[in-house]
Amino acid sequence: LKQVFNKDKTFRPKRKFEPGTQRFQLHKQAQASLHSGLDLKAAVQLPSGEDQNDWVAVHVVDFFNRINLIYGTICEFCTEATCPVMSGGPKYEYRWQDDKKYKKPTALPAPQYMNLLMDWIEVQINNENIFPTRVGKCEGDVL
């Protein structure tokens, strides 16, 4: 059982924030507040003077890392043979559509669905137009 809950075992490499950046500092602040036993509502409130988009981005990446860790603990037990359908119980089946390879909602085995989902999330997180990593003025900004 100890193997299943190994904090270093992830499905994909953990996303990290560059030390010395504002997002790194926000990440550290978020981690400290979550580990201090504070009220969860207070822990996720935007710190005074911080940018809401940066705060949300930090939590999105942290959530991705946590889901990655959780999925990493079960992925070896969920194979195409043992999990032939991506479902949320007997009433709900998830189908994949990406308008590229899968033009219509398509039933997939859970591992294949999760691989596609995690790839899609990673593309979104790495998209500088959605989650810019540079703080401050960019080249071409007018003063």
mmCIF file of N, CA and C in Angstrom:
data_model
loop_
_atom_site.group_PDB
_atom_site.id
_atom_site.type_symbol
_atom_site.label_atom_id
_atom_site.label_comp_id
_atom_site.label_asym_id
_atom_site.label_seq_id
_atom_site.Cartn_x
_atom_site.Cartn_y
_atom_site.Cartn_z
ATOM 1 N N LEU A 1 0.828 -1.202 0.000
ATOM 2 C CA LEU A 1 0.000 0.000 0.000
ATOM 3 C C LEU A 1 0.867 1.258 0.000
ATOM 4 N N LYS A 2 2.030 1.175 0.612
ATOM 5 C CA LYS A 2 2.928 2.324 0.653
ATOM 6 C C LYS A 2 3.341 2.752 -0.759
ATOM 7 N N GLN A 3 3.500 1.773 -1.676
ATOM 8 C CA GLN A 3 3.867 2.063 -3.064
ATOM 9 C C GLN A 3 2.797 2.895 -3.762
ATOM 10 N N VAL A 4 1.540 2.600 -3.460
ATOM 11 C CA VAL A 4 0.427 3.278 -4.127
ATOM 12 C C VAL A 4 0.422 4.761 -3.814
ATOM 13 N N PHE A 5 0.793 5.145 -2.604
ATOM 14 C CA PHE A 5 0.733 6.545 -2.196
ATOM 15 C C PHE A 5 2.098 7.226 -2.188
ATOM 16 N N ASN A 6 2.992 6.782 -3.030
ATOM 17 C CA ASN A 6 4.304 7.377 -3.171
ATOM 18 C C ASN A 6 4.160 8.755 -3.813
ATOM 19 N N LYS A 7 4.569 9.823 -3.111
ATOM 20 C CA LYS A 7 4.407 11.196 -3.600
ATOM 21 C C LYS A 7 5.232 11.490 -4.850
ATOM 22 N N ASP A 8 6.272 10.699 -5.098
ATOM 23 C CA ASP A 8 7.119 10.950 -6.263
ATOM 24 C C ASP A 8 6.622 10.251 -7.523
ATOM 25 N N LYS A 9 5.627 9.383 -7.380
ATOM 26 C CA LYS A 9 5.111 8.626 -8.529
ATOM 27 C C LYS A 9 3.997 9.426 -9.187
ATOM 28 N N THR A 10 4.249 9.883 -10.393
ATOM 29 C CA THR A 10 3.245 10.632 -11.136
ATOM 30 C C THR A 10 3.088 10.030 -12.517
ATOM 31 N N PHE A 11 1.971 10.338 -13.122
ATOM 32 C CA PHE A 11 1.672 9.881 -14.469
ATOM 33 C C PHE A 11 2.554 10.611 -15.474
ATOM 34 N N ARG A 12 2.772 11.874 -15.250
ATOM 35 C CA ARG A 12 3.583 12.728 -16.111
ATOM 36 C C ARG A 12 4.523 13.543 -15.233
ATOM 37 N N PRO A 13 5.554 14.130 -15.816
ATOM 38 C CA PRO A 13 6.442 14.968 -15.003
ATOM 39 C C PRO A 13 5.675 16.117 -14.349
ATOM 40 N N LYS A 14 6.011 16.391 -13.109
ATOM 41 C CA LYS A 14 5.361 17.455 -12.353
ATOM 42 C C LYS A 14 5.737 18.806 -12.942
ATOM 43 N N ARG A 15 4.744 19.678 -13.098
ATOM 44 C CA ARG A 15 4.990 21.037 -13.587
ATOM 45 C C ARG A 15 5.539 21.867 -12.434
ATOM 46 N N LYS A 16 6.559 22.670 -12.709
ATOM 47 C CA LYS A 16 7.171 23.474 -11.651
ATOM 48 C C LYS A 16 7.205 24.940 -12.067
ATOM 49 N N PHE A 17 7.279 25.791 -11.054
ATOM 50 C CA PHE A 17 7.395 27.220 -11.286
ATOM 51 C C PHE A 17 8.861 27.616 -11.148
ATOM 52 N N GLU A 18 9.288 28.546 -11.975
ATOM 53 C CA GLU A 18 10.663 29.028 -11.969
ATOM 54 C C GLU A 18 10.947 29.761 -10.657
ATOM 55 N N PRO A 19 11.942 29.305 -9.858
ATOM 56 C CA PRO A 19 12.282 30.029 -8.627
ATOM 57 C C PRO A 19 12.622 31.478 -8.921
ATOM 58 N N GLY A 20 12.189 32.340 -8.030
ATOM 59 C CA GLY A 20 12.447 33.767 -8.184
ATOM 60 C C GLY A 20 11.362 34.516 -8.931
ATOM 61 N N THR A 21 10.390 33.794 -9.514
ATOM 62 C CA THR A 21 9.306 34.453 -10.231
ATOM 63 C C THR A 21 8.143 34.727 -9.288
ATOM 64 N N GLN A 22 7.258 35.595 -9.728
ATOM 65 C CA GLN A 22 6.084 35.925 -8.933
ATOM 66 C C GLN A 22 5.204 34.689 -8.747
ATOM 67 N N ARG A 23 5.057 33.884 -9.776
ATOM 68 C CA ARG A 23 4.228 32.677 -9.655
ATOM 69 C C ARG A 23 4.840 31.676 -8.679
ATOM 70 N N PHE A 24 6.161 31.601 -8.626
ATOM 71 C CA PHE A 24 6.818 30.730 -7.657
ATOM 72 C C PHE A 24 6.471 31.187 -6.244
ATOM 73 N N GLN A 25 6.523 32.489 -6.025
ATOM 74 C CA GLN A 25 6.189 33.034 -4.700
ATOM 75 C C GLN A 25 4.719 32.773 -4.359
ATOM 76 N N LEU A 26 3.831 32.960 -5.339
ATOM 77 C CA LEU A 26 2.410 32.688 -5.109
ATOM 78 C C LEU A 26 2.181 31.209 -4.809
ATOM 79 N N HIS A 27 2.903 30.350 -5.505
ATOM 80 C CA HIS A 27 2.792 28.908 -5.260
ATOM 81 C C HIS A 27 3.211 28.587 -3.828
ATOM 82 N N LYS A 28 4.324 29.131 -3.392
ATOM 83 C CA LYS A 28 4.798 28.899 -2.020
ATOM 84 C C LYS A 28 3.784 29.412 -1.001
ATOM 85 N N GLN A 29 3.198 30.571 -1.276
ATOM 86 C CA GLN A 29 2.190 31.144 -0.378
ATOM 87 C C GLN A 29 0.954 30.243 -0.330
ATOM 88 N N ALA A 30 0.527 29.743 -1.479
ATOM 89 C CA ALA A 30 -0.639 28.854 -1.533
ATOM 90 C C ALA A 30 -0.356 27.560 -0.774
ATOM 91 N N GLN A 31 0.830 26.989 -0.975
ATOM 92 C CA GLN A 31 1.191 25.756 -0.279
ATOM 93 C C GLN A 31 1.221 25.966 1.228
ATOM 94 N N ALA A 32 1.795 27.073 1.668
ATOM 95 C CA ALA A 32 1.873 27.353 3.105
ATOM 96 C C ALA A 32 0.489 27.497 3.715
ATOM 97 N N SER A 33 -0.408 28.174 3.005
ATOM 98 C CA SER A 33 -1.748 28.378 3.557
ATOM 99 C C SER A 33 -2.535 27.074 3.595
ATOM 100 N N LEU A 34 -2.321 26.199 2.609
ATOM 101 C CA LEU A 34 -3.043 24.926 2.589
ATOM 102 C C LEU A 34 -2.529 23.963 3.652
ATOM 103 N N HIS A 35 -1.254 24.072 4.004
ATOM 104 C CA HIS A 35 -0.675 23.171 5.003
ATOM 105 C C HIS A 35 -0.771 23.724 6.421
ATOM 106 N N SER A 36 -1.286 24.914 6.585
ATOM 107 C CA SER A 36 -1.313 25.512 7.918
ATOM 108 C C SER A 36 -2.587 25.208 8.696
ATOM 109 N N GLY A 37 -3.527 24.485 8.081
ATOM 110 C CA GLY A 37 -4.760 24.149 8.785
ATOM 111 C C GLY A 37 -5.773 25.279 8.768
ATOM 112 N N LEU A 38 -5.567 26.255 7.903
ATOM 113 C CA LEU A 38 -6.488 27.383 7.802
ATOM 114 C C LEU A 38 -7.797 26.959 7.155
ATOM 115 N N ASP A 39 -8.768 27.810 7.286
ATOM 116 C CA ASP A 39 -10.049 27.637 6.609
ATOM 117 C C ASP A 39 -9.790 27.588 5.108
ATOM 118 N N LEU A 40 -10.335 26.580 4.421
ATOM 119 C CA LEU A 40 -10.092 26.410 2.991
ATOM 120 C C LEU A 40 -10.547 27.631 2.197
ATOM 121 N N LYS A 41 -11.668 28.221 2.576
ATOM 122 C CA LYS A 41 -12.164 29.400 1.867
ATOM 123 C C LYS A 41 -11.158 30.548 1.956
ATOM 124 N N ALA A 42 -10.593 30.719 3.125
ATOM 125 C CA ALA A 42 -9.593 31.781 3.308
ATOM 126 C C ALA A 42 -8.294 31.442 2.570
ATOM 127 N N ALA A 43 -7.964 30.161 2.487
ATOM 128 C CA ALA A 43 -6.709 29.736 1.861
ATOM 129 C C ALA A 43 -6.675 30.004 0.365
ATOM 130 N N VAL A 44 -7.835 30.015 -0.284
ATOM 131 C CA VAL A 44 -7.854 30.212 -1.727
ATOM 132 C C VAL A 44 -8.193 31.639 -2.139
ATOM 133 N N GLN A 45 -8.407 32.509 -1.170
ATOM 134 C CA GLN A 45 -8.705 33.903 -1.502
ATOM 135 C C GLN A 45 -7.478 34.572 -2.108
ATOM 136 N N LEU A 46 -7.732 35.463 -3.039
ATOM 137 C CA LEU A 46 -6.670 36.206 -3.703
ATOM 138 C C LEU A 46 -5.926 37.065 -2.681
ATOM 139 N N PRO A 47 -4.610 36.877 -2.559
ATOM 140 C CA PRO A 47 -3.846 37.729 -1.634
ATOM 141 C C PRO A 47 -3.901 39.194 -2.084
ATOM 142 N N SER A 48 -3.917 40.063 -1.153
ATOM 143 C CA SER A 48 -3.977 41.499 -1.428
ATOM 144 C C SER A 48 -2.814 41.916 -2.321
ATOM 145 N N GLY A 49 -3.140 42.661 -3.374
ATOM 146 C CA GLY A 49 -2.126 43.196 -4.271
ATOM 147 C C GLY A 49 -1.645 42.241 -5.349
ATOM 148 N N GLU A 50 -2.188 41.031 -5.388
ATOM 149 C CA GLU A 50 -1.758 40.061 -6.400
ATOM 150 C C GLU A 50 -2.729 40.029 -7.571
ATOM 151 N N ASP A 51 -2.236 39.628 -8.731
ATOM 152 C CA ASP A 51 -3.044 39.533 -9.933
ATOM 153 C C ASP A 51 -3.900 38.272 -9.890
ATOM 154 N N GLN A 52 -5.195 38.423 -10.141
ATOM 155 C CA GLN A 52 -6.119 37.286 -10.072
ATOM 156 C C GLN A 52 -5.753 36.199 -11.097
ATOM 157 N N ASN A 53 -5.356 36.589 -12.293
ATOM 158 C CA ASN A 53 -4.989 35.606 -13.323
ATOM 159 C C ASN A 53 -3.780 34.765 -12.903
ATOM 160 N N ASP A 54 -2.779 35.413 -12.278
ATOM 161 C CA ASP A 54 -1.613 34.671 -11.795
ATOM 162 C C ASP A 54 -2.013 33.706 -10.685
ATOM 163 N N TRP A 55 -2.866 34.160 -9.789
ATOM 164 C CA TRP A 55 -3.327 33.325 -8.669
ATOM 165 C C TRP A 55 -4.094 32.099 -9.195
ATOM 166 N N VAL A 56 -4.975 32.309 -10.165
ATOM 167 C CA VAL A 56 -5.731 31.191 -10.747
ATOM 168 C C VAL A 56 -4.777 30.245 -11.485
ATOM 169 N N ALA A 57 -3.829 30.791 -12.235
ATOM 170 C CA ALA A 57 -2.879 29.959 -12.984
ATOM 171 C C ALA A 57 -2.077 29.066 -12.042
ATOM 172 N N VAL A 58 -1.636 29.605 -10.926
ATOM 173 C CA VAL A 58 -0.889 28.821 -9.944
ATOM 174 C C VAL A 58 -1.732 27.646 -9.458
ATOM 175 N N HIS A 59 -2.996 27.893 -9.178
ATOM 176 C CA HIS A 59 -3.863 26.834 -8.668
ATOM 177 C C HIS A 59 -4.230 25.814 -9.763
ATOM 178 N N VAL A 60 -4.358 26.259 -10.997
ATOM 179 C CA VAL A 60 -4.638 25.331 -12.093
ATOM 180 C C VAL A 60 -3.470 24.356 -12.247
ATOM 181 N N VAL A 61 -2.250 24.878 -12.255
ATOM 182 C CA VAL A 61 -1.075 24.026 -12.402
ATOM 183 C C VAL A 61 -0.939 23.101 -11.194
ATOM 184 N N ASP A 62 -1.200 23.616 -9.997
ATOM 185 C CA ASP A 62 -1.132 22.787 -8.799
ATOM 186 C C ASP A 62 -2.178 21.672 -8.854
ATOM 187 N N PHE A 63 -3.383 21.995 -9.313
ATOM 188 C CA PHE A 63 -4.443 20.999 -9.442
ATOM 189 C C PHE A 63 -4.046 19.928 -10.462
ATOM 190 N N PHE A 64 -3.469 20.362 -11.586
ATOM 191 C CA PHE A 64 -2.979 19.421 -12.605
ATOM 192 C C PHE A 64 -1.949 18.471 -11.991
ATOM 193 N N ASN A 65 -1.019 19.020 -11.213
ATOM 194 C CA ASN A 65 0.008 18.182 -10.578
ATOM 195 C C ASN A 65 -0.609 17.183 -9.603
ATOM 196 N N ARG A 66 -1.618 17.605 -8.856
ATOM 197 C CA ARG A 66 -2.258 16.706 -7.890
ATOM 198 C C ARG A 66 -3.041 15.594 -8.596
ATOM 199 N N ILE A 67 -3.759 15.950 -9.649
ATOM 200 C CA ILE A 67 -4.490 14.933 -10.419
ATOM 201 C C ILE A 67 -3.496 13.958 -11.046
ATOM 202 N N ASN A 68 -2.406 14.482 -11.553
ATOM 203 C CA ASN A 68 -1.347 13.679 -12.136
ATOM 204 C C ASN A 68 -0.817 12.679 -11.109
ATOM 205 N N LEU A 69 -0.599 13.134 -9.891
ATOM 206 C CA LEU A 69 -0.118 12.276 -8.818
ATOM 207 C C LEU A 69 -1.138 11.185 -8.494
ATOM 208 N N ILE A 70 -2.390 11.565 -8.376
ATOM 209 C CA ILE A 70 -3.447 10.590 -8.071
ATOM 210 C C ILE A 70 -3.561 9.566 -9.189
ATOM 211 N N TYR A 71 -3.610 10.032 -10.432
ATOM 212 C CA TYR A 71 -3.731 9.107 -11.549
ATOM 213 C C TYR A 71 -2.503 8.201 -11.650
ATOM 214 N N GLY A 72 -1.338 8.737 -11.320
ATOM 215 C CA GLY A 72 -0.112 7.939 -11.338
ATOM 216 C C GLY A 72 -0.171 6.757 -10.386
ATOM 217 N N THR A 73 -0.943 6.880 -9.307
ATOM 218 C CA THR A 73 -1.038 5.785 -8.342
ATOM 219 C C THR A 73 -1.959 4.663 -8.822
ATOM 220 N N ILE A 74 -2.858 4.959 -9.756
ATOM 221 C CA ILE A 74 -3.815 3.929 -10.183
ATOM 222 C C ILE A 74 -3.643 3.484 -11.624
ATOM 223 N N CYS A 75 -2.849 4.201 -12.414
ATOM 224 C CA CYS A 75 -2.794 3.911 -13.854
ATOM 225 C C CYS A 75 -2.327 2.495 -14.173
ATOM 226 N N GLU A 76 -1.491 1.906 -13.338
ATOM 227 C CA GLU A 76 -1.053 0.538 -13.640
ATOM 228 C C GLU A 76 -2.173 -0.482 -13.406
ATOM 229 N N PHE A 77 -3.195 -0.110 -12.633
ATOM 230 C CA PHE A 77 -4.312 -1.007 -12.358
ATOM 231 C C PHE A 77 -5.473 -0.794 -13.329
ATOM 232 N N CYS A 78 -5.451 0.329 -14.028
ATOM 233 C CA CYS A 78 -6.514 0.655 -14.963
ATOM 234 C C CYS A 78 -5.966 0.499 -16.381
ATOM 235 N N THR A 79 -6.188 -0.665 -16.952
ATOM 236 C CA THR A 79 -5.706 -0.959 -18.298
ATOM 237 C C THR A 79 -6.886 -0.970 -19.257
ATOM 238 N N GLU A 80 -6.602 -1.096 -20.532
ATOM 239 C CA GLU A 80 -7.696 -1.173 -21.503
ATOM 240 C C GLU A 80 -8.573 -2.394 -21.244
ATOM 241 N N ALA A 81 -7.985 -3.449 -20.667
ATOM 242 C CA ALA A 81 -8.766 -4.656 -20.359
ATOM 243 C C ALA A 81 -9.621 -4.466 -19.108
ATOM 244 N N THR A 82 -9.053 -3.815 -18.080
ATOM 245 C CA THR A 82 -9.797 -3.656 -16.823
ATOM 246 C C THR A 82 -10.700 -2.434 -16.820
ATOM 247 N N CYS A 83 -10.395 -1.453 -17.656
ATOM 248 C CA CYS A 83 -11.187 -0.209 -17.723
ATOM 249 C C CYS A 83 -11.512 0.097 -19.192
ATOM 250 N N PRO A 84 -12.371 -0.703 -19.811
ATOM 251 C CA PRO A 84 -12.627 -0.534 -21.243
ATOM 252 C C PRO A 84 -13.445 0.707 -21.591
ATOM 253 N N VAL A 85 -14.026 1.365 -20.575
ATOM 254 C CA VAL A 85 -14.863 2.546 -20.800
ATOM 255 C C VAL A 85 -14.468 3.617 -19.789
ATOM 256 N N MET A 86 -14.398 4.858 -20.228
ATOM 257 C CA MET A 86 -14.183 5.977 -19.307
ATOM 258 C C MET A 86 -15.557 6.367 -18.788
ATOM 259 N N SER A 87 -15.781 6.099 -17.520
ATOM 260 C CA SER A 87 -17.116 6.361 -16.984
ATOM 261 C C SER A 87 -17.044 6.983 -15.605
ATOM 262 N N GLY A 88 -18.167 7.540 -15.216
ATOM 263 C CA GLY A 88 -18.354 8.092 -13.875
ATOM 264 C C GLY A 88 -19.445 7.292 -13.185
ATOM 265 N N GLY A 89 -19.272 5.978 -13.142
ATOM 266 C CA GLY A 89 -20.293 5.097 -12.597
ATOM 267 C C GLY A 89 -21.157 4.549 -13.710
ATOM 268 N N PRO A 90 -22.160 3.764 -13.346
ATOM 269 C CA PRO A 90 -22.969 3.096 -14.376
ATOM 270 C C PRO A 90 -23.835 4.041 -15.218
ATOM 271 N N LYS A 91 -24.101 5.236 -14.725
ATOM 272 C CA LYS A 91 -24.986 6.153 -15.456
ATOM 273 C C LYS A 91 -24.269 7.105 -16.409
ATOM 274 N N TYR A 92 -22.938 7.255 -16.243
ATOM 275 C CA TYR A 92 -22.231 8.273 -17.013
ATOM 276 C C TYR A 92 -21.038 7.681 -17.755
ATOM 277 N N GLU A 93 -21.004 7.923 -19.065
ATOM 278 C CA GLU A 93 -19.871 7.519 -19.890
ATOM 279 C C GLU A 93 -19.299 8.768 -20.538
ATOM 280 N N TYR A 94 -17.980 8.932 -20.428
ATOM 281 C CA TYR A 94 -17.311 10.078 -21.028
ATOM 282 C C TYR A 94 -16.782 9.682 -22.397
ATOM 283 N N ARG A 95 -16.985 10.555 -23.358
ATOM 284 C CA ARG A 95 -16.513 10.316 -24.722
ATOM 285 C C ARG A 95 -15.590 11.452 -25.130
ATOM 286 N N TRP A 96 -14.608 11.128 -25.950
ATOM 287 C CA TRP A 96 -13.606 12.117 -26.341
ATOM 288 C C TRP A 96 -13.930 12.703 -27.707
ATOM 289 N N GLN A 97 -13.802 14.043 -27.787
ATOM 290 C CA GLN A 97 -13.931 14.753 -29.059
ATOM 291 C C GLN A 97 -12.918 15.881 -29.049
ATOM 292 N N ASP A 98 -12.119 15.969 -30.094
ATOM 293 C CA ASP A 98 -11.122 17.037 -30.146
ATOM 294 C C ASP A 98 -11.161 17.806 -31.472
ATOM 295 N N ASP A 99 -12.090 17.453 -32.342
ATOM 296 C CA ASP A 99 -12.245 18.102 -33.646
ATOM 297 C C ASP A 99 -11.020 17.959 -34.549
ATOM 298 N N LYS A 100 -10.096 17.068 -34.191
ATOM 299 C CA LYS A 100 -8.952 16.762 -35.046
ATOM 300 C C LYS A 100 -9.049 15.300 -35.442
ATOM 301 N N LYS A 101 -8.576 14.430 -34.582
ATOM 302 C CA LYS A 101 -8.652 12.993 -34.861
ATOM 303 C C LYS A 101 -10.044 12.450 -34.525
ATOM 304 N N TYR A 102 -10.629 12.974 -33.441
ATOM 305 C CA TYR A 102 -11.948 12.517 -32.997
ATOM 306 C C TYR A 102 -12.957 13.632 -33.249
ATOM 307 N N LYS A 103 -13.568 13.592 -34.418
ATOM 308 C CA LYS A 103 -14.490 14.665 -34.816
ATOM 309 C C LYS A 103 -15.841 14.556 -34.132
ATOM 310 N N LYS A 104 -16.204 13.364 -33.694
ATOM 311 C CA LYS A 104 -17.465 13.143 -32.986
ATOM 312 C C LYS A 104 -17.146 12.529 -31.626
ATOM 313 N N PRO A 105 -18.001 12.716 -30.622
ATOM 314 C CA PRO A 105 -17.758 12.080 -29.323
ATOM 315 C C PRO A 105 -17.544 10.575 -29.497
ATOM 316 N N THR A 106 -16.402 10.102 -29.010
ATOM 317 C CA THR A 106 -15.985 8.720 -29.237
ATOM 318 C C THR A 106 -15.724 8.013 -27.914
ATOM 319 N N ALA A 107 -16.310 6.832 -27.743
ATOM 320 C CA ALA A 107 -16.056 6.014 -26.559
ATOM 321 C C ALA A 107 -14.639 5.462 -26.643
ATOM 322 N N LEU A 108 -13.879 5.615 -25.570
ATOM 323 C CA LEU A 108 -12.502 5.135 -25.514
ATOM 324 C C LEU A 108 -12.269 4.409 -24.192
ATOM 325 N N PRO A 109 -11.293 3.493 -24.165
ATOM 326 C CA PRO A 109 -10.908 2.916 -22.879
ATOM 327 C C PRO A 109 -10.377 4.026 -21.962
ATOM 328 N N ALA A 110 -10.568 3.865 -20.669
ATOM 329 C CA ALA A 110 -10.175 4.904 -19.712
ATOM 330 C C ALA A 110 -8.711 5.343 -19.845
ATOM 331 N N PRO A 111 -7.741 4.434 -19.978
ATOM 332 C CA PRO A 111 -6.352 4.902 -20.091
ATOM 333 C C PRO A 111 -6.113 5.781 -21.321
ATOM 334 N N GLN A 112 -6.727 5.431 -22.439
ATOM 335 C CA GLN A 112 -6.570 6.228 -23.658
ATOM 336 C C GLN A 112 -7.221 7.599 -23.479
ATOM 337 N N TYR A 113 -8.408 7.625 -22.884
ATOM 338 C CA TYR A 113 -9.109 8.878 -22.614
ATOM 339 C C TYR A 113 -8.251 9.770 -21.706
ATOM 340 N N MET A 114 -7.699 9.183 -20.641
ATOM 341 C CA MET A 114 -6.883 9.966 -19.705
ATOM 342 C C MET A 114 -5.618 10.498 -20.366
ATOM 343 N N ASN A 115 -4.993 9.699 -21.227
ATOM 344 C CA ASN A 115 -3.807 10.182 -21.944
ATOM 345 C C ASN A 115 -4.153 11.388 -22.807
ATOM 346 N N LEU A 116 -5.243 11.305 -23.528
ATOM 347 C CA LEU A 116 -5.674 12.419 -24.374
ATOM 348 C C LEU A 116 -6.029 13.644 -23.532
ATOM 349 N N LEU A 117 -6.719 13.416 -22.427
ATOM 350 C CA LEU A 117 -7.105 14.517 -21.549
ATOM 351 C C LEU A 117 -5.883 15.214 -20.952
ATOM 352 N N MET A 118 -4.948 14.430 -20.442
ATOM 353 C CA MET A 118 -3.750 15.024 -19.833
ATOM 354 C C MET A 118 -2.900 15.739 -20.886
ATOM 355 N N ASP A 119 -2.832 15.184 -22.106
ATOM 356 C CA ASP A 119 -2.129 15.876 -23.198
ATOM 357 C C ASP A 119 -2.792 17.225 -23.482
ATOM 358 N N TRP A 120 -4.126 17.227 -23.558
ATOM 359 C CA TRP A 120 -4.866 18.455 -23.857
ATOM 360 C C TRP A 120 -4.631 19.497 -22.767
ATOM 361 N N ILE A 121 -4.694 19.079 -21.502
ATOM 362 C CA ILE A 121 -4.469 20.018 -20.393
ATOM 363 C C ILE A 121 -3.058 20.575 -20.458
ATOM 364 N N GLU A 122 -2.088 19.711 -20.715
ATOM 365 C CA GLU A 122 -0.700 20.159 -20.789
ATOM 366 C C GLU A 122 -0.499 21.186 -21.901
ATOM 367 N N VAL A 123 -1.147 20.985 -23.041
ATOM 368 C CA VAL A 123 -1.070 21.952 -24.141
ATOM 369 C C VAL A 123 -1.640 23.295 -23.685
ATOM 370 N N GLN A 124 -2.762 23.271 -22.955
ATOM 371 C CA GLN A 124 -3.371 24.511 -22.473
ATOM 372 C C GLN A 124 -2.446 25.222 -21.490
ATOM 373 N N ILE A 125 -1.884 24.471 -20.549
ATOM 374 C CA ILE A 125 -0.998 25.051 -19.535
ATOM 375 C C ILE A 125 0.266 25.624 -20.175
ATOM 376 N N ASN A 126 0.756 24.993 -21.232
ATOM 377 C CA ASN A 126 1.983 25.459 -21.906
ATOM 378 C C ASN A 126 1.730 26.557 -22.934
ATOM 379 N N ASN A 127 0.471 26.888 -23.182
ATOM 380 C CA ASN A 127 0.131 27.913 -24.152
ATOM 381 C C ASN A 127 0.340 29.297 -23.514
ATOM 382 N N GLU A 128 1.330 30.022 -24.007
ATOM 383 C CA GLU A 128 1.667 31.343 -23.448
ATOM 384 C C GLU A 128 0.523 32.348 -23.590
ATOM 385 N N ASN A 129 -0.375 32.136 -24.549
ATOM 386 C CA ASN A 129 -1.520 33.039 -24.691
ATOM 387 C C ASN A 129 -2.560 32.823 -23.591
ATOM 388 N N ILE A 130 -2.599 31.622 -23.027
ATOM 389 C CA ILE A 130 -3.547 31.319 -21.957
ATOM 390 C C ILE A 130 -2.886 31.465 -20.593
ATOM 391 N N PHE A 131 -1.666 30.923 -20.451
ATOM 392 C CA PHE A 131 -0.915 30.953 -19.204
ATOM 393 C C PHE A 131 0.462 31.564 -19.439
ATOM 394 N N PRO A 132 0.518 32.882 -19.606
ATOM 395 C CA PRO A 132 1.835 33.502 -19.823
ATOM 396 C C PRO A 132 2.714 33.310 -18.588
ATOM 397 N N THR A 133 3.989 33.042 -18.829
ATOM 398 C CA THR A 133 4.902 32.812 -17.708
ATOM 399 C C THR A 133 5.750 34.033 -17.388
ATOM 400 N N ARG A 134 5.812 34.971 -18.300
ATOM 401 C CA ARG A 134 6.590 36.188 -18.061
ATOM 402 C C ARG A 134 5.750 37.203 -17.316
ATOM 403 N N VAL A 135 6.335 37.778 -16.284
ATOM 404 C CA VAL A 135 5.652 38.793 -15.505
ATOM 405 C C VAL A 135 6.255 40.140 -15.862
ATOM 406 N N GLY A 136 5.429 41.164 -15.934
ATOM 407 C CA GLY A 136 5.927 42.499 -16.248
ATOM 408 C C GLY A 136 5.734 42.822 -17.701
ATOM 409 N N LYS A 137 6.424 43.839 -18.145
ATOM 410 C CA LYS A 137 6.270 44.316 -19.517
ATOM 411 C C LYS A 137 6.920 43.366 -20.507
ATOM 412 N N CYS A 138 6.223 43.147 -21.598
ATOM 413 C CA CYS A 138 6.740 42.298 -22.679
ATOM 414 C C CYS A 138 7.316 43.177 -23.771
ATOM 415 N N GLU A 139 8.099 42.568 -24.627
ATOM 416 C CA GLU A 139 8.661 43.279 -25.774
ATOM 417 C C GLU A 139 7.537 43.882 -26.597
ATOM 418 N N GLY A 140 7.672 45.112 -26.980
ATOM 419 C CA GLY A 140 6.660 45.734 -27.817
ATOM 420 C C GLY A 140 5.582 46.463 -27.013
ATOM 421 N N ASP A 141 5.579 46.343 -25.683
ATOM 422 C CA ASP A 141 4.594 47.060 -24.862
ATOM 423 C C ASP A 141 4.878 48.549 -24.910
ATOM 424 N N VAL A 142 3.838 49.331 -24.994
ATOM 425 C CA VAL A 142 3.967 50.793 -25.013
ATOM 426 C C VAL A 142 3.972 51.295 -23.577
ATOM 427 N N LEU A 143 4.869 52.214 -23.255
ATOM 428 C CA LEU A 143 4.939 52.763 -21.896
ATOM 429 C C LEU A 143 3.817 53.702 -21.599
#
